[in-house]
mmCIF file of C-alpha atoms in Angstrom:
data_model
loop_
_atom_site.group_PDB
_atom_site.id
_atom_site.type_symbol
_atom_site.label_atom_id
_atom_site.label_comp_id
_atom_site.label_asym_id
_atom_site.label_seq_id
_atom_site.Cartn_x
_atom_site.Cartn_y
_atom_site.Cartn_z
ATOM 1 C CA UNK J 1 0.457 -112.805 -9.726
ATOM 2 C CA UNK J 2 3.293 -113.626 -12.083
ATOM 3 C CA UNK J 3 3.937 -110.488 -13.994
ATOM 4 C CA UNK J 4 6.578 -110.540 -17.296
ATOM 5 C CA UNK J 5 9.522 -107.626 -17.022
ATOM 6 C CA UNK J 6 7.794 -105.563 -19.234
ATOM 7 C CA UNK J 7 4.179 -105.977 -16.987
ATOM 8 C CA UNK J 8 6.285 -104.885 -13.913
ATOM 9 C CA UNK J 9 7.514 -102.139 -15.102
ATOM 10 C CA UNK J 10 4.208 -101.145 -16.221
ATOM 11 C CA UNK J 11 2.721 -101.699 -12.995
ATOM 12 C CA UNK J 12 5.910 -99.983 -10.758
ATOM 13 C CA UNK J 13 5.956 -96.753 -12.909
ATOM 14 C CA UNK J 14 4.264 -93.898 -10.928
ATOM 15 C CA UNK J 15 4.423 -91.362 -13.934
ATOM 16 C CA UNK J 16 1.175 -89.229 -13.896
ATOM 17 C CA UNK J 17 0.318 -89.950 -17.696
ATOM 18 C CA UNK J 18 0.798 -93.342 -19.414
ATOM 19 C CA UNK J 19 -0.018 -94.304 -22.205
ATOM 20 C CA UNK J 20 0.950 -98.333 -23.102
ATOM 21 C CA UNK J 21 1.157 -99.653 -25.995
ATOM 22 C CA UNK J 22 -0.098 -103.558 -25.532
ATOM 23 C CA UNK J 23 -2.793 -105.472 -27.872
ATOM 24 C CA UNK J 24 -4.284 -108.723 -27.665
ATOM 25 C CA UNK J 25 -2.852 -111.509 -25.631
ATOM 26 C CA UNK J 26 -0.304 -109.293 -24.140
ATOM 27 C CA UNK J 27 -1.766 -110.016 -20.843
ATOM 28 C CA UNK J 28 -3.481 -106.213 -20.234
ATOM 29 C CA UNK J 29 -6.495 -107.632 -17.827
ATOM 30 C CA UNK J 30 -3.738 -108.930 -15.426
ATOM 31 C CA UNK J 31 -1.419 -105.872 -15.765
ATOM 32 C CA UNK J 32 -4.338 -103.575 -14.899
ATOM 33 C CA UNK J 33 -5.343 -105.290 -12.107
ATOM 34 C CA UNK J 34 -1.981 -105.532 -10.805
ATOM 35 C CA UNK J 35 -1.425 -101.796 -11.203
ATOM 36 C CA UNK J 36 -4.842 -101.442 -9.103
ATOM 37 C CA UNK J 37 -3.494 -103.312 -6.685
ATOM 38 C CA UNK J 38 -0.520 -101.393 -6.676
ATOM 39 C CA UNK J 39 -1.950 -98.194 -6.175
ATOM 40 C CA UNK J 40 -4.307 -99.879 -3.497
ATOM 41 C CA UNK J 41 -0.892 -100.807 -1.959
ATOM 42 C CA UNK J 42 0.291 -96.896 -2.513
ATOM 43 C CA UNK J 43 -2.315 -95.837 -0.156
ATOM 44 C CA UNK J 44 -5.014 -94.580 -2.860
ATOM 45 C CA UNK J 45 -8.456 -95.226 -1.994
ATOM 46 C CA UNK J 46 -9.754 -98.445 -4.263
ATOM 47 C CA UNK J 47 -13.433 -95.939 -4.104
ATOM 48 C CA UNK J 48 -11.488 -93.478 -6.028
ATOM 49 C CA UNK J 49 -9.798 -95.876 -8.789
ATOM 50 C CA UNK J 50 -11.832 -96.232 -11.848
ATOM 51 C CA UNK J 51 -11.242 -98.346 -15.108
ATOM 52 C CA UNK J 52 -13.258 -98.368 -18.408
ATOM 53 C CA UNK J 53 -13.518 -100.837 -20.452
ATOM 54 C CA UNK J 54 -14.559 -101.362 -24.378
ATOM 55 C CA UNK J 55 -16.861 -104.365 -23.556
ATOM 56 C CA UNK J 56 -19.104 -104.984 -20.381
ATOM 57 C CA UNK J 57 -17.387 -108.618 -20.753
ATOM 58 C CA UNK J 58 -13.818 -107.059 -19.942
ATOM 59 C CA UNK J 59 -15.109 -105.258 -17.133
ATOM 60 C CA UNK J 60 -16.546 -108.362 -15.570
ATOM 61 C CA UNK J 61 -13.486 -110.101 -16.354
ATOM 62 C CA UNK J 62 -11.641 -107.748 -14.421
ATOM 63 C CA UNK J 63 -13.801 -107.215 -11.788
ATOM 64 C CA UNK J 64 -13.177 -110.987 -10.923
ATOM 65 C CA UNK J 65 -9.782 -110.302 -10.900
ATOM 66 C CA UNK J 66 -10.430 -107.713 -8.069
ATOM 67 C CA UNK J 67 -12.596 -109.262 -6.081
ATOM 68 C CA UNK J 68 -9.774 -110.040 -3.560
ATOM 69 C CA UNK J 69 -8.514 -106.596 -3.683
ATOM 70 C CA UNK J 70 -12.568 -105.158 -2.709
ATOM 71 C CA UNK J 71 -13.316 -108.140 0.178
ATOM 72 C CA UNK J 72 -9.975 -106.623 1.661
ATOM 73 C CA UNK J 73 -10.808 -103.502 1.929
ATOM 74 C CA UNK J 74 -14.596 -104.014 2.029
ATOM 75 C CA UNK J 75 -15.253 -101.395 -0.608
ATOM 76 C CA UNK J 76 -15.310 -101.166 -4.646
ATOM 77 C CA UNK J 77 -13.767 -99.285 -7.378
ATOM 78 C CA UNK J 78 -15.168 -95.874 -8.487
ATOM 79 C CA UNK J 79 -16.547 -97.789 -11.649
ATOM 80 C CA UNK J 80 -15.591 -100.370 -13.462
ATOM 81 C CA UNK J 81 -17.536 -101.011 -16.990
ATOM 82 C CA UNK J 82 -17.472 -98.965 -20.667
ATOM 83 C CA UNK J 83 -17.507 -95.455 -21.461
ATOM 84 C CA UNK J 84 -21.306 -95.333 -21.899
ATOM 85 C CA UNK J 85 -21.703 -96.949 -18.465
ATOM 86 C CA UNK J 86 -19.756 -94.401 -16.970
ATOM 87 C CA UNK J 87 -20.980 -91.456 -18.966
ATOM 88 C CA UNK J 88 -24.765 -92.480 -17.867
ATOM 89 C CA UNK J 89 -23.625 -92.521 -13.983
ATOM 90 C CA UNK J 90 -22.363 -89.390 -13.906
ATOM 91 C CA UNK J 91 -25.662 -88.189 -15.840
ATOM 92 C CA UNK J 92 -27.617 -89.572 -13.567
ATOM 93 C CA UNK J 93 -25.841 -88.553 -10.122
ATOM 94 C CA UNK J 94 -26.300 -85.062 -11.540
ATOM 95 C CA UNK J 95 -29.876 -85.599 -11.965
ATOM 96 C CA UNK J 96 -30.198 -86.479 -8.417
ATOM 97 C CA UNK J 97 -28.869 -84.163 -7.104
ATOM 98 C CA UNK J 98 -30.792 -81.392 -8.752
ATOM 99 C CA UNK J 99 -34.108 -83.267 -8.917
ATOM 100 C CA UNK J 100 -33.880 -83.995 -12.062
ATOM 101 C CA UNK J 101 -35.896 -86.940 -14.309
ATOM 102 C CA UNK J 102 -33.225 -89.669 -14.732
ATOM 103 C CA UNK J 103 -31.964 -89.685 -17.980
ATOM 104 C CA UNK J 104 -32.289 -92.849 -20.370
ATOM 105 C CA UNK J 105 -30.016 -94.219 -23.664
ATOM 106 C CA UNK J 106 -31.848 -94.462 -27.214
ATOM 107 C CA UNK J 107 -30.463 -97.188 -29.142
ATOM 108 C CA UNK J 108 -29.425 -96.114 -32.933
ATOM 109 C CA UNK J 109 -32.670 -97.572 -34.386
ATOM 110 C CA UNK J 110 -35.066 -96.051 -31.410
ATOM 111 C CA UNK J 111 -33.768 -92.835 -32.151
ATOM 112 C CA UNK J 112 -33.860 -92.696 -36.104
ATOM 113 C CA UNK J 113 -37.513 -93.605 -35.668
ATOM 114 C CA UNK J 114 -38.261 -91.366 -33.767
ATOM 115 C CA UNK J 115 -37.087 -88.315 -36.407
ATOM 116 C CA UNK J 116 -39.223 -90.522 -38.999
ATOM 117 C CA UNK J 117 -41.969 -89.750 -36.302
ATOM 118 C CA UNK J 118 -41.277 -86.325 -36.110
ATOM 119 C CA UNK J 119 -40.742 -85.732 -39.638
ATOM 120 C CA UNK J 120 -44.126 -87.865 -40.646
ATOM 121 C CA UNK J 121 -45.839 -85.386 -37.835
ATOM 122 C CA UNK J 122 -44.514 -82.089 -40.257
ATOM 123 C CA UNK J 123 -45.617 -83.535 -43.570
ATOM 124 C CA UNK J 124 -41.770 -84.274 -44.343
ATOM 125 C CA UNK J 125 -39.798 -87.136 -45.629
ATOM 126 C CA UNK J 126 -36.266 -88.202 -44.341
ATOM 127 C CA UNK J 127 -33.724 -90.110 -46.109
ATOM 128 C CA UNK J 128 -31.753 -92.642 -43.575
ATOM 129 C CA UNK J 129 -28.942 -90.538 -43.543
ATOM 130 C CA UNK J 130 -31.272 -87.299 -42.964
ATOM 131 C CA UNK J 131 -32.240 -89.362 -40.356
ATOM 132 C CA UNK J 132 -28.815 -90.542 -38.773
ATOM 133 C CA UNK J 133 -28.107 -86.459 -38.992
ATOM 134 C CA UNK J 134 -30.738 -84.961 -37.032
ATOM 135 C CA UNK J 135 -29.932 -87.717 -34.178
ATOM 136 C CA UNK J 136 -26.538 -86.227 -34.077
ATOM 137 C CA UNK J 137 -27.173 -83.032 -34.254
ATOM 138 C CA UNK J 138 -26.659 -80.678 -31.681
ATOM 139 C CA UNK J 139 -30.115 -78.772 -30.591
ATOM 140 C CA UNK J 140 -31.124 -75.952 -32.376
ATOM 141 C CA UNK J 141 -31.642 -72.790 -31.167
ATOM 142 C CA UNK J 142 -35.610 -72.957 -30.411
ATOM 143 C CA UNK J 143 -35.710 -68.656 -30.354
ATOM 144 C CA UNK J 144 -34.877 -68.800 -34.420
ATOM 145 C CA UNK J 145 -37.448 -70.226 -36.824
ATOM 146 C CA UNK J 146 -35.970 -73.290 -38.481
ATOM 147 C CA UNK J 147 -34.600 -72.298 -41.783
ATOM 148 C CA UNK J 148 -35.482 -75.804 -43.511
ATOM 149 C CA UNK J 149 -37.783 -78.929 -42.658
ATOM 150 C CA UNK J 150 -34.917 -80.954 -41.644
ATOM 151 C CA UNK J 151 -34.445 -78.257 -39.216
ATOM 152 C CA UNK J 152 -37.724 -78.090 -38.050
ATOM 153 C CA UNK J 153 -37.863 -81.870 -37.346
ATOM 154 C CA UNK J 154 -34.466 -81.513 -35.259
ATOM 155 C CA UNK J 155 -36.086 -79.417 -33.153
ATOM 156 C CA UNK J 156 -39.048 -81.093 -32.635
ATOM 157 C CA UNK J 157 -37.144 -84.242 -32.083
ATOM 158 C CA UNK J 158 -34.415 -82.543 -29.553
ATOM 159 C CA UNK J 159 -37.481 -81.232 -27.928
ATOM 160 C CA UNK J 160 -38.985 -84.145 -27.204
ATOM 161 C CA UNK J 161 -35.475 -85.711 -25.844
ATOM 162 C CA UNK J 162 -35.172 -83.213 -23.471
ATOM 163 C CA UNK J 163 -38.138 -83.667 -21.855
ATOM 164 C CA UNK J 164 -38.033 -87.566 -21.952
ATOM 165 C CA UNK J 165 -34.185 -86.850 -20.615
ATOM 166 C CA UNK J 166 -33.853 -88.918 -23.538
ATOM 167 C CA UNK J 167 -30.380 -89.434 -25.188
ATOM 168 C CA UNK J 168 -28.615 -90.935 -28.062
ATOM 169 C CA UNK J 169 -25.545 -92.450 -27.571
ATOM 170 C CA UNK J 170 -23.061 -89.603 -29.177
ATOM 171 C CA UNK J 171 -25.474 -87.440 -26.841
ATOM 172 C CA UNK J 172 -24.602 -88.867 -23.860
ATOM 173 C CA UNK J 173 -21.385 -88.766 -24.195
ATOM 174 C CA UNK J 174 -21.150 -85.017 -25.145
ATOM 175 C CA UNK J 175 -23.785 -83.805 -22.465
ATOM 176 C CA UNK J 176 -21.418 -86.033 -19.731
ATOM 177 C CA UNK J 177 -18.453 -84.628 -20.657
ATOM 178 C CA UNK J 178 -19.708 -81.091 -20.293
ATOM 179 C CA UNK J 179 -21.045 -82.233 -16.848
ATOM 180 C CA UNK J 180 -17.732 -83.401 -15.741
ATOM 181 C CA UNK J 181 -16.016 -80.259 -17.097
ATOM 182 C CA UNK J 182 -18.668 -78.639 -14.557
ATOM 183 C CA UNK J 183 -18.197 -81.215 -11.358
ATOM 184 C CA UNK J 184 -14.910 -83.450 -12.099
ATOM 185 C CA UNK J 185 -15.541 -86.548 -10.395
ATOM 186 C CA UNK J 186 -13.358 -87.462 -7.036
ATOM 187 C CA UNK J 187 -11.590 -90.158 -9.503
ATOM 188 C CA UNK J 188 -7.555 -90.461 -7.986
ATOM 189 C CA UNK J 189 -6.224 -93.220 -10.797
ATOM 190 C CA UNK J 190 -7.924 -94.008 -14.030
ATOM 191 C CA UNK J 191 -7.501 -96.773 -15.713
ATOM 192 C CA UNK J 192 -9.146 -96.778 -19.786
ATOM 193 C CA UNK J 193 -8.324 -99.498 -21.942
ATOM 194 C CA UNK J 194 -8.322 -100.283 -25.881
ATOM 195 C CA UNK J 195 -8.198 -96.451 -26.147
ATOM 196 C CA UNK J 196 -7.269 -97.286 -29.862
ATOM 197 C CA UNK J 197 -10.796 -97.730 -30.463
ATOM 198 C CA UNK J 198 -11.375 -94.708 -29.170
ATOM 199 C CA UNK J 199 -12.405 -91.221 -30.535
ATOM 200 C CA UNK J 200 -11.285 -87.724 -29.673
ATOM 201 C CA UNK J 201 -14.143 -87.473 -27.224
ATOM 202 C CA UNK J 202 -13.578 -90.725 -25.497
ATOM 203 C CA UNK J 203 -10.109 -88.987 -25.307
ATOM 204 C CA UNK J 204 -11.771 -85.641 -23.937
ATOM 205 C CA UNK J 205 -13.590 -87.632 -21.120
ATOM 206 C CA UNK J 206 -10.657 -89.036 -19.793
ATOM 207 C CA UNK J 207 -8.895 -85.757 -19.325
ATOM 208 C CA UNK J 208 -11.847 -84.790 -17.581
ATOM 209 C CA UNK J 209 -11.893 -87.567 -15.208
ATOM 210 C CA UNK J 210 -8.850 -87.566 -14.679
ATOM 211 C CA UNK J 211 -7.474 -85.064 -12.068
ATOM 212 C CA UNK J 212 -5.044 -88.127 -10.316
ATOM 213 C CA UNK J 213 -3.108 -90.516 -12.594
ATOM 214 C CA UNK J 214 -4.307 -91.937 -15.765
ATOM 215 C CA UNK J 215 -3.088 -94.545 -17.511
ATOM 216 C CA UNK J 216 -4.570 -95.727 -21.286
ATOM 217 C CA UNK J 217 -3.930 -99.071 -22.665
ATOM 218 C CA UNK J 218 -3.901 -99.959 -26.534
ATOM 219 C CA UNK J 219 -2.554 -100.255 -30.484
ATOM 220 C CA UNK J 220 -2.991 -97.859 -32.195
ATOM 221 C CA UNK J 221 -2.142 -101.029 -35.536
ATOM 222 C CA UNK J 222 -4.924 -103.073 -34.118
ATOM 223 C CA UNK J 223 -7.773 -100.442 -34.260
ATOM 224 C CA UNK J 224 -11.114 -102.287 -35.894
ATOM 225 C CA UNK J 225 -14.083 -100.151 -34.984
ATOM 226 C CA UNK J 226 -13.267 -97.057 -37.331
ATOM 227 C CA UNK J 227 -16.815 -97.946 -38.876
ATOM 228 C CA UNK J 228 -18.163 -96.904 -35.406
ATOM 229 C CA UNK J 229 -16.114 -93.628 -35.029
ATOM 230 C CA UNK J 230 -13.103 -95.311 -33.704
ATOM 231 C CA UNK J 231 -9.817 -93.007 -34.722
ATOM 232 C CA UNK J 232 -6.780 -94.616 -33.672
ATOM 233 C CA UNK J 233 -4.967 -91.374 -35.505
ATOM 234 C CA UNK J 234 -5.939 -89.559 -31.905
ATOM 235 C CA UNK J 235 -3.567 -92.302 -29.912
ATOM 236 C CA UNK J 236 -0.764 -91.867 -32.722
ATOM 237 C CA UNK J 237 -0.897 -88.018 -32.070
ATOM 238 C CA UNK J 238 -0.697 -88.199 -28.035
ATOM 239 C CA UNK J 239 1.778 -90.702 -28.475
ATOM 240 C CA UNK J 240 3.958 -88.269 -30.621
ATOM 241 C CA UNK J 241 3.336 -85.140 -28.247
ATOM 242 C CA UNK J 242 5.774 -86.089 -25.360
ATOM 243 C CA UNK J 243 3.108 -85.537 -22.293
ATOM 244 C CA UNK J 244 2.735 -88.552 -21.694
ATOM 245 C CA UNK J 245 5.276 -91.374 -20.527
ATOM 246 C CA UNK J 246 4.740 -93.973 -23.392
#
């Protein structure tokens, strides 16, 4: 693989924390794959490598890039794939384990109708944003009487989710970060890329997985997703801390 000087000394620095700065076209699908390789070479187990992706697209692409790497060894990465991917793994392993119904993702527009549901059940109208709220929302309390009709309709709705192991996707994230706080997963080197799109709980979930050597790849000047929650202001601020090697 012909690496530039500045993609081997990516891939040759065994620092604990990384954090690269590299945006589009700067060749970060072949320098991640070359540090997996690395670390394959290093004697870490490729089961206990895992990279995450902003687009199931890049993980393919990169899992084609390792194919050599896993018919070598005859086993696969941890996980390769987006945050969400990962997040409803561990979810689900949990659930397993304990018995547990397997949980499932709501899209955005499955879950605001389903508070219109809710809300139509009470005798109560909702407003989109109303709507958008109560998906977001953490559960209430079900021991206090709701103090408002939005209220009541969260809990109905949250109700309902947790039976159905039903989740929205800000859910998912939150509930699988608490579960990894619980159970960190045997990960040895994480790899998490475009982490300028990224929020502070993306950011949370990789210190979680993380108890090897992490390294996150991205721009903080080429973030584009703030209209999804993206908050490249999170990068700037690790960047300026000094724990990690930048």
């Amino acid at each position: 693989m012909n690496l530039t000087l500045e993609q081997e000394a990516v891939v040759e620095c065994r620092d604990r924390r990384r954090l690269v700065l590299a945006g589009p076209g700067s060749g970060k699908t072949s320098t991640l794959s070359a540090c997996i390789a690395r670390d394959v070479e290093r004697g870490i187990p490729i089961e206990s490598i895992a990279a995450v992706t902003f687009t199931q697209r890049a993980a393919e692409s990169l899992k084609q890039r390792l194919k050599g790497i896993a018919s070598e060894t005859g086993r696969g990465l941890y996980y390769v794939g987006t945050v969400h991917g990962l997040c409803l793994g561990v979810l689900r392993r949990a659930a397993q384990q304990h018995g547990q119904q397997q949980p499932s993702v709501m899209g955005e527009q499955q879950a605001r109708e389903l508070a219109f549901r809710f809300a139509r059940r009470l005798g109560t109208k909702l407003t989109a944003p109303e709507a958008a709220a109560i998906v977001e929302s953490k559960e209430p309390d079900p021991a206090v009487a709701p103090g408002s009709a939005l209220e009541a309709v969260a809990l109905l709705f949250h109700q309902h989710c947790r039976k159905a192991a039903l989740l929205s996707f800000d859910q998912l994230r939150r509930v699988a970060l608490a579960e990894l706080r619980r159970n960190p997963p045997p990960i040895g080197s994480l790899y998490w890329d475009e982490v300028q799109d990224a929020d502070q709980t993306d950011w949370d979930l990789m210190e979680a997985c993380a108890s090897g050597n992490v390294m996150a790849v991205g721009d903080p000047n080429q973030s584009i997703y703030r209209f999804r929650g993206a908050q490249p202001e999170v990068m700037r601020r690790n960047i300026a801390s000094g724990s990690w090697t930048v």
